[in-house]
PDB file of C-alpha atoms in Angstrom:
ATOM      1  CA  UNK A  19      26.210  -5.443  -6.886  1.00 52.00           C
ATOM      2  CA  UNK A  20      26.057  -4.428  -3.207  1.00 55.00           C
ATOM      3  CA  UNK A  21      28.774  -1.841  -2.650  1.00 69.00           C
ATOM      4  CA  UNK A  22      29.595  -0.591   0.843  1.00 86.00           C
ATOM      5  CA  UNK A  23      26.918  -2.636   2.620  1.00 91.00           C
ATOM      6  CA  UNK A  24      27.350  -4.127   6.063  1.00 91.00           C
ATOM      7  CA  UNK A  25      26.884  -7.911   6.541  1.00 91.00           C
ATOM      8  CA  UNK A  26      23.194  -7.640   7.546  1.00 90.00           C
ATOM      9  CA  UNK A  27      22.470  -5.416   4.542  1.00 92.00           C
ATOM     10  CA  UNK A  28      24.301  -7.800   2.192  1.00 94.00           C
ATOM     11  CA  UNK A  29      22.269 -10.694   3.576  1.00 92.00           C
ATOM     12  CA  UNK A  30      19.047  -8.806   2.852  1.00 92.00           C
ATOM     13  CA  UNK A  31      20.169  -7.884  -0.683  1.00 94.00           C
ATOM     14  CA  UNK A  32      21.169 -11.487  -1.426  1.00 94.00           C
ATOM     15  CA  UNK A  33      17.966 -13.040  -0.060  1.00 92.00           C
ATOM     16  CA  UNK A  34      16.308 -14.115  -3.288  1.00 92.00           C
ATOM     17  CA  UNK A  35      13.227 -15.984  -2.073  1.00 88.00           C
ATOM     18  CA  UNK A  36      10.219 -14.878  -0.111  1.00 85.00           C
ATOM     19  CA  UNK A  37       9.177 -11.492   1.198  1.00 85.00           C
ATOM     20  CA  UNK A  38      11.567  -9.227   3.038  1.00 82.00           C
ATOM     21  CA  UNK A  39      10.806  -6.667   5.721  1.00 85.00           C
ATOM     22  CA  UNK A  40      13.508  -4.075   6.362  1.00 83.00           C
ATOM     23  CA  UNK A  41      13.184  -2.292   9.704  1.00 86.00           C
ATOM     24  CA  UNK A  42      15.852   0.186  10.727  1.00 87.00           C
ATOM     25  CA  UNK A  43      16.292   3.748  11.889  1.00 88.00           C
ATOM     26  CA  UNK A  44      16.367   6.872   9.763  1.00 86.00           C
ATOM     27  CA  UNK A  45      19.457   7.219   7.608  1.00 87.00           C
ATOM     28  CA  UNK A  46      20.529   3.598   8.095  1.00 89.00           C
ATOM     29  CA  UNK A  47      20.307   2.647   4.405  1.00 88.00           C
ATOM     30  CA  UNK A  48      16.890   0.966   4.162  1.00 87.00           C
ATOM     31  CA  UNK A  49      16.105   2.433   0.755  1.00 87.00           C
ATOM     32  CA  UNK A  50      19.528   1.450  -0.515  1.00 90.00           C
ATOM     33  CA  UNK A  51      19.105  -2.145   0.695  1.00 92.00           C
ATOM     34  CA  UNK A  52      15.649  -2.502  -0.848  1.00 90.00           C
ATOM     35  CA  UNK A  53      16.684  -1.006  -4.199  1.00 92.00           C
ATOM     36  CA  UNK A  54      19.794  -3.184  -4.386  1.00 94.00           C
ATOM     37  CA  UNK A  55      17.695  -6.239  -3.537  1.00 94.00           C
ATOM     38  CA  UNK A  56      15.167  -5.434  -6.253  1.00 93.00           C
ATOM     39  CA  UNK A  57      17.956  -4.992  -8.808  1.00 93.00           C
ATOM     40  CA  UNK A  58      19.500  -8.281  -7.628  1.00 94.00           C
ATOM     41  CA  UNK A  59      16.169 -10.113  -7.969  1.00 94.00           C
ATOM     42  CA  UNK A  60      15.790  -8.827 -11.531  1.00 93.00           C
ATOM     43  CA  UNK A  61      19.401  -9.776 -12.286  1.00 92.00           C
ATOM     44  CA  UNK A  62      18.546 -13.312 -11.134  1.00 94.00           C
ATOM     45  CA  UNK A  63      15.573 -13.621 -13.491  1.00 92.00           C
ATOM     46  CA  UNK A  64      12.616 -12.373 -11.460  1.00 93.00           C
ATOM     47  CA  UNK A  65      10.249 -10.432 -13.696  1.00 93.00           C
ATOM     48  CA  UNK A  66      10.031  -6.798 -12.550  1.00 93.00           C
ATOM     49  CA  UNK A  67       6.227  -6.903 -12.715  1.00 92.00           C
ATOM     50  CA  UNK A  68       6.310  -9.606 -10.001  1.00 93.00           C
ATOM     51  CA  UNK A  69       8.017  -7.264  -7.532  1.00 93.00           C
ATOM     52  CA  UNK A  70       6.117  -5.015  -5.121  1.00 93.00           C
ATOM     53  CA  UNK A  71       7.880  -2.506  -2.877  1.00 92.00           C
ATOM     54  CA  UNK A  72       5.859  -0.359  -0.497  1.00 92.00           C
ATOM     55  CA  UNK A  73       6.937   2.512   1.677  1.00 89.00           C
ATOM     56  CA  UNK A  74       5.341   5.232   3.766  1.00 88.00           C
ATOM     57  CA  UNK A  75       6.009   8.407   1.791  1.00 90.00           C
ATOM     58  CA  UNK A  76       5.675   9.557  -1.808  1.00 93.00           C
ATOM     59  CA  UNK A  77       9.203  10.951  -1.570  1.00 92.00           C
ATOM     60  CA  UNK A  78      10.626   7.546  -0.592  1.00 89.00           C
ATOM     61  CA  UNK A  79       8.631   5.766  -3.326  1.00 93.00           C
ATOM     62  CA  UNK A  80       9.872   8.209  -5.983  1.00 93.00           C
ATOM     63  CA  UNK A  81      13.435   7.885  -4.725  1.00 91.00           C
ATOM     64  CA  UNK A  82      13.215   4.095  -4.860  1.00 92.00           C
ATOM     65  CA  UNK A  83      11.852   4.198  -8.424  1.00 91.00           C
ATOM     66  CA  UNK A  84      14.702   6.453  -9.503  1.00 91.00           C
ATOM     67  CA  UNK A  85      17.381   4.360  -7.802  1.00 91.00           C
ATOM     68  CA  UNK A  86      15.978   1.124  -9.218  1.00 90.00           C
ATOM     69  CA  UNK A  87      15.922   2.687 -12.686  1.00 88.00           C
ATOM     70  CA  UNK A  88      19.564   3.659 -12.415  1.00 89.00           C
ATOM     71  CA  UNK A  89      20.531   0.177 -11.204  1.00 88.00           C
ATOM     72  CA  UNK A  90      18.593  -1.853 -13.776  1.00 85.00           C
ATOM     73  CA  UNK A  91      18.761   0.616 -16.641  1.00 80.00           C
ATOM     74  CA  UNK A  92      16.054   2.027 -18.855  1.00 69.00           C
ATOM     75  CA  UNK A  93      16.074  -0.888 -21.285  1.00 74.00           C
ATOM     76  CA  UNK A  94      13.522  -3.001 -19.390  1.00 75.00           C
ATOM     77  CA  UNK A  95       9.938  -2.867 -20.624  1.00 81.00           C
ATOM     78  CA  UNK A  96       8.541  -3.867 -17.239  1.00 86.00           C
ATOM     79  CA  UNK A  97       9.139  -2.042 -13.990  1.00 88.00           C
ATOM     80  CA  UNK A  98       8.715  -3.163 -10.406  1.00 93.00           C
ATOM     81  CA  UNK A  99       5.673  -1.705  -8.680  1.00 94.00           C
ATOM     82  CA  UNK A 100       6.859   0.827  -6.085  1.00 95.00           C
ATOM     83  CA  UNK A 101       4.231   2.697  -4.127  1.00 95.00           C
ATOM     84  CA  UNK A 102       3.161   3.988  -0.763  1.00 95.00           C
ATOM     85  CA  UNK A 103       0.974   1.780   1.419  1.00 94.00           C
ATOM     86  CA  UNK A 104      -1.906   4.230   1.010  1.00 92.00           C
ATOM     87  CA  UNK A 105      -1.627   4.476  -2.770  1.00 94.00           C
ATOM     88  CA  UNK A 106      -1.392   0.711  -3.170  1.00 95.00           C
ATOM     89  CA  UNK A 107      -4.433   0.144  -0.965  1.00 93.00           C
ATOM     90  CA  UNK A 108      -6.456   2.731  -2.903  1.00 93.00           C
ATOM     91  CA  UNK A 109      -5.603   0.927  -6.165  1.00 93.00           C
ATOM     92  CA  UNK A 110      -6.810  -2.355  -4.674  1.00 94.00           C
ATOM     93  CA  UNK A 111     -10.006  -0.711  -3.419  1.00 93.00           C
ATOM     94  CA  UNK A 112     -10.683   0.954  -6.766  1.00 92.00           C
ATOM     95  CA  UNK A 113     -10.233  -2.368  -8.537  1.00 93.00           C
ATOM     96  CA  UNK A 114     -12.426  -4.421  -6.176  1.00 94.00           C
ATOM     97  CA  UNK A 115     -14.763  -1.935  -4.475  1.00 93.00           C
ATOM     98  CA  UNK A 116     -17.913  -3.382  -6.132  1.00 93.00           C
ATOM     99  CA  UNK A 117     -17.199  -6.759  -4.530  1.00 94.00           C
ATOM    100  CA  UNK A 118     -17.435  -5.036  -1.167  1.00 90.00           C
ATOM    101  CA  UNK A 119     -20.818  -3.580  -2.070  1.00 92.00           C
ATOM    102  CA  UNK A 120     -19.710   0.023  -2.443  1.00 90.00           C
ATOM    103  CA  UNK A 121     -20.054   2.315  -5.465  1.00 90.00           C
ATOM    104  CA  UNK A 122     -17.124   2.663  -7.828  1.00 88.00           C
ATOM    105  CA  UNK A 123     -16.771   6.368  -7.127  1.00 89.00           C
ATOM    106  CA  UNK A 124     -15.651   7.013  -3.594  1.00 86.00           C
ATOM    107  CA  UNK A 125     -13.500   9.471  -1.728  1.00 87.00           C
ATOM    108  CA  UNK A 126     -11.034   8.848   1.048  1.00 87.00           C
ATOM    109  CA  UNK A 127     -11.188  11.436   3.798  1.00 89.00           C
ATOM    110  CA  UNK A 128      -8.321  12.377   6.064  1.00 87.00           C
ATOM    111  CA  UNK A 129      -8.930  13.585   9.610  1.00 91.00           C
ATOM    112  CA  UNK A 130      -9.396  17.194   8.506  1.00 94.00           C
ATOM    113  CA  UNK A 131     -11.946  16.150   5.862  1.00 92.00           C
ATOM    114  CA  UNK A 132     -13.831  14.074   8.446  1.00 92.00           C
ATOM    115  CA  UNK A 133     -13.966  16.951  10.927  1.00 94.00           C
ATOM    116  CA  UNK A 134     -15.153  19.351   8.229  1.00 93.00           C
ATOM    117  CA  UNK A 135     -17.913  16.961   7.100  1.00 91.00           C
ATOM    118  CA  UNK A 136     -19.005  16.371  10.703  1.00 92.00           C
ATOM    119  CA  UNK A 137     -19.091  20.159  11.404  1.00 92.00           C
ATOM    120  CA  UNK A 138     -21.094  20.718   8.232  1.00 91.00           C
ATOM    121  CA  UNK A 139     -23.572  17.959   9.148  1.00 90.00           C
ATOM    122  CA  UNK A 140     -24.000  19.359  12.665  1.00 92.00           C
ATOM    123  CA  UNK A 141     -24.595  22.935  11.515  1.00 89.00           C
ATOM    124  CA  UNK A 142     -27.167  21.954   8.859  1.00 76.00           C
ATOM    125  CA  UNK A 143     -29.184  19.748  11.210  1.00 61.00           C
TER     126      UNK A 143
END
């Protein structure tokens, strides 16, 4: 299953219980380790829908989805949930926003949006 991995990477891939945090520098094989671990978990009977993998960029999330698909094949009905931190948090907020007392329709503003809104509010006052 885990081809060309160093001992620490193999240990991560073969850890079958509990959460796993992979911290390493750019180009060190983090995505490879996580995708191999997910495939290994599925191989050992963990339902794909019980697996959550989060990363920082859309590019990394898409790459993980593709790699996982090639490792586990297209035959599975369920897929692991792979997302960015931001996207996952937005899904949670959209699902439970009423419990927090906010309306269902909301927008998330980045720094540029915030500055634009503040400028607009200051010029119309």
